[in-house]
Amino acid sequence: MVAGLIAAVFVPIGYYVISPGGWLDVPPTITVEGTADYPVDGQIDLLTVSERKATALLALIGWLDPSSSVYEEEVIRPTDIPADELRAYNQSLFVNSTEKAVGVATEYLGYDSISGTGATVAEVVADTPAASTLVVGDTIVAIDGMAVATDSDAVSTLGQFGPGETVTLTISPEAGGDDRPVVVTLAENPRDPSRAYLGVGLVTRDLAIDPPFDVAIDVDGIGGPSAGLAMTLSVIDRLTPGQLTGGRHVAVTGTIELDGSVGPVGGIEQKAKVVEDSGAVLFLVPSESYDQAQEALGDDVVVKPVDTLADALVALEEFGGDPVTAVSSG
């Protein structure tokens, strides 16, 4: 019996427990040098969740706790990836997210901060227009003669075309050599048949984020990209007069992309519990997480769905925050 109790308490059983973590007010973690740095009244929180390998006891507690979730280990961590490698990867995602936040925030304010030399193919989806013409490592440098510097440029330019239309991609080959034209007929997007679909995952080649002043976000011990929107809004608040939150306590979750789009996150039920505990009065979430967050928080906290940085700024202004305008003409 004693051995069984010890095993229940100490021996992992191949599951993870995801529980509410904590919150961190982001603007005070930001250092600005070389331009105006405005005081921030109010609070913009990033949110965290706790991931723990489950013993039998922890799994039981997690199953009984409505604010926690229990998953098989493969769902959280592929069994062929060591835990320390996964931890390092998640930390790298967070660092990348801070860099994107600075770039997107300063670009929104009118500074020329983000540059690249093309959109490199990181993934090719089978049975799509890209599958027979592109390989991982190829870089799109133009679409129908329009220059492509970043992955966001490629996405926005392709968005100007519809399913069934033919476009010419100028490709810098993965194997090297001269650029070559590739003609493709775009398909229907499986998520939205009205939109065109190439069938690739893209990253920016030679991505550089270099605003004309220094902005640093000093946050340790957090992994993953889900604080991107919170950090972007916080940088804007520090770089502009007025109060983005109207002096209120706001919680934010969502990734940020170079074009200002807000991406999905996990652990919404756990983050909703964190919001409840933090005392925040407004919770900004990616649109696809809205129903979960609203159900978890009820009428206790105002929940607003957003798809872009612009949506988030509108939501804050509607909630009493000051409007934001560009502070640079270039």
Phi, psi and omega in degrees: 000317180298317179299321179295320178295319179297317179297319181298328183273324192245340188263120178298149185238016177087021177230160173240144173252125177255119185233164175302141178256245182216190179225156181218125175288116191281316186309321179294345180274358186262134175246129180240130177224136176098002176203175181297137179236111188265143178293147182246126173252136186104192188211136173237109185264135159271157187236145179234159171237160179255129176247123179226138171298136187267135160269175179301320181294313180296321178298317179298315178298318180296319179295329181275340184269115183295343180268359179245160177228146180241127182232151171296148187303323183297334180290325183268318184220116176305134187295341180270003179248118179301150183301321182292326177292319179295320178298315179296322179296315179297323177293323177294325176297322179293315179300315177300323180293322178295320179295315177300318182301314179297315181296312183294318180298313183287325174298318180300326181277002172105003179271148177272090191249335188248130177219161177194179181239021178142174180251108184274137179286117178259342181206140174239123181277133180298149175059041176232169179304328182286336190298328183263359186232337185237154174231158177303131182106337172298148180235126177278120181249349175199153176229116185049041177085353179270124185298142178239116179256331183226168177298326179294324175301316181297315181296314182292323179291315177299330179295347178279351181253161179247168177303138180090347178280150180258134179230156176252118177265134172265119190247130167268109192294147176300326182279356181094178181098188184290152173298149181225148176276141176230122180262126180227149173257120186288145180261183175277137176292128182297337179272336182208096185302345180278349182254150180283157185216125177265318178097041178225155165257135188237149170227157181280127175283135178056041180300130175227133177241109191216076175292163184280024176200173185260130173229123179234140177246116187256089179229127180246157170078016180239140179239164176088168186260004193286353177268006186304313182293318179301318181289323178298313179297323181292320177297316178300318181297322180286334185264359184230149175290166182083182184237114184299325182264001186067023180081012182260172182262115185238138174250143186220137169220152182142141175284164175233137177252167186298334178272007180087002178285149182255126183258169185287161178222165175258179174066032184296320180299318179292319179293326176298321177295320177298316179300315179301316181290330186284336183089009177298148182253350179220138181232114176267128184224155171302146186307319184290348178261359187300312184300317179297315182294318180296318179296320182290327187258342180059226182265006185286330182222139175285125180249129180237127177276141179223148176247341184217166173302319179300319177301318182295319180293322176297316180299319179293319179295319178296336181269006176111002179282162179281146178291155180246134175233158180300143180249001179221147176264006179158000000 
